[in-house]
Coordinates of C-alpha atoms in Angstrom, one line a residue:
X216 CA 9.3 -22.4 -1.2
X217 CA 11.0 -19.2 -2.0
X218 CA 14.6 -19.9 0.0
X219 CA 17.1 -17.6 -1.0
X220 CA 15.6 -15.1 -2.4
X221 CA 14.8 -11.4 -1.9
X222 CA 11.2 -10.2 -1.2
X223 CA 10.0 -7.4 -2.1
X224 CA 6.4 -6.1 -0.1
X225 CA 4.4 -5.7 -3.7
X226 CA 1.6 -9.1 -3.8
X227 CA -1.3 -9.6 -5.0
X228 CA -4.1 -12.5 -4.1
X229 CA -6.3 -14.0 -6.8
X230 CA -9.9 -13.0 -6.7
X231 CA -10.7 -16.6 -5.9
X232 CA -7.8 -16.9 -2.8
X233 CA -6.1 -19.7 -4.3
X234 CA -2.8 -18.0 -5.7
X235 CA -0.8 -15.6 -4.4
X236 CA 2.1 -13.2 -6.6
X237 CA 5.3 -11.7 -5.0
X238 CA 8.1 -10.6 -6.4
X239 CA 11.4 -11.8 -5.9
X240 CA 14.9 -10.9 -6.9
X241 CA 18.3 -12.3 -6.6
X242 CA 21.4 -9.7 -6.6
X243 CA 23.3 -10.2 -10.0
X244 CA 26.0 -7.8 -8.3
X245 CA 26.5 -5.5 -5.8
X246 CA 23.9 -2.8 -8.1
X247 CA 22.0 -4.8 -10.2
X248 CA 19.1 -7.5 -8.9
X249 CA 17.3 -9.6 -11.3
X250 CA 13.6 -9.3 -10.9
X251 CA 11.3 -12.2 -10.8
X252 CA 6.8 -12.4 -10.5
X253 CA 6.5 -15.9 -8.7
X254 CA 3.2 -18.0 -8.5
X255 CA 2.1 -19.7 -5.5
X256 CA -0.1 -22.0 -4.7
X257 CA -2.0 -21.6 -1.5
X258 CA -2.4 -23.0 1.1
X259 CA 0.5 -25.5 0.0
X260 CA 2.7 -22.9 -1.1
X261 CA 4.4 -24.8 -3.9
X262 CA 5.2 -22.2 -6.5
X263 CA 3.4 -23.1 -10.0
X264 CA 4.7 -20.3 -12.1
X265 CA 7.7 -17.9 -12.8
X266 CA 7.9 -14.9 -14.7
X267 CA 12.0 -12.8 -14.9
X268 CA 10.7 -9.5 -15.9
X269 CA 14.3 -8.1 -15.9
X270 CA 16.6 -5.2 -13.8
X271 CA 13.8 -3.1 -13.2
X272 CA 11.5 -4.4 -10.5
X273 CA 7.1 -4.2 -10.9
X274 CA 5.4 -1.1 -9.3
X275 CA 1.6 -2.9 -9.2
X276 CA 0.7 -6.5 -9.5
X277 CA -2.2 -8.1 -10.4
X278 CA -3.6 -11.4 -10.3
X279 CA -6.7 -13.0 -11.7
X280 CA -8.7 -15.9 -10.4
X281 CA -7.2 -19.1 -10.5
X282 CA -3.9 -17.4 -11.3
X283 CA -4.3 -17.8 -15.1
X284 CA -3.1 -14.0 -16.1
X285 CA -0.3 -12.0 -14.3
X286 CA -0.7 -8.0 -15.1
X287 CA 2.1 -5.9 -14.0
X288 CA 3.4 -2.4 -14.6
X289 CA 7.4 -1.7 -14.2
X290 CA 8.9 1.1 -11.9
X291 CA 11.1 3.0 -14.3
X292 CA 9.4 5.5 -16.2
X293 CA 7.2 2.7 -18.5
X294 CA 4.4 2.6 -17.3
X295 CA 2.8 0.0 -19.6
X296 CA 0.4 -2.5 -18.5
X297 CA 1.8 -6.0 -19.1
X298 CA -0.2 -8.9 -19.1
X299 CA 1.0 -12.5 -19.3
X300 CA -0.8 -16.2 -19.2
X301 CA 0.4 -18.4 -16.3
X302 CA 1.0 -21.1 -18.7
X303 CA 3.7 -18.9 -20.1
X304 CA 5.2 -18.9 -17.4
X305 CA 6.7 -22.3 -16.5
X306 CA 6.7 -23.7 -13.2

């Protein structure tokens, strides 16, 4: 369950339909939100991974199947590709 949180509209489904990726934030002040890629499981949608990726949130996000790698680029001017394992991720 993602209670309390902010959503942001960027997801992404695994190619096999059993993960989905949104992004979530909470507001560390009034100007600043902390940035989060979280992992959930569908149809049960307990989340299974976490990834804080910092102030800035993700422009793109990617997903592959079964949710083992999270690819993401950032919104500020980097524009780097960043790739991370699930496992990585706790959860």
């Amino acid at each position: 369950m993602l209670r309390g949180l902010g959503l942001r509209s960027n997801f992404a489904v695994s190619s096999d339909a059993t993960h989905v990726v949104v992004q979530t934030y909470r507001n560390r002040d009034e100007r600043t939100r902390d940035w989060t890629l979280t992992v959930v499981e569908l149809p049960t949608g307990r989340v299974v991974g976490e990834r804080p990726i910092g102030a800035v949130s993700a422009g793109l996000v990617a997903l592959s199947a079964h949710a083992e790698r999270i690819a993401f680029t950032r919104t500020d001017t980097d524009r780097e590709v960043r790739v991370f394992r699930r496992d990585a991720c706790g959860g």
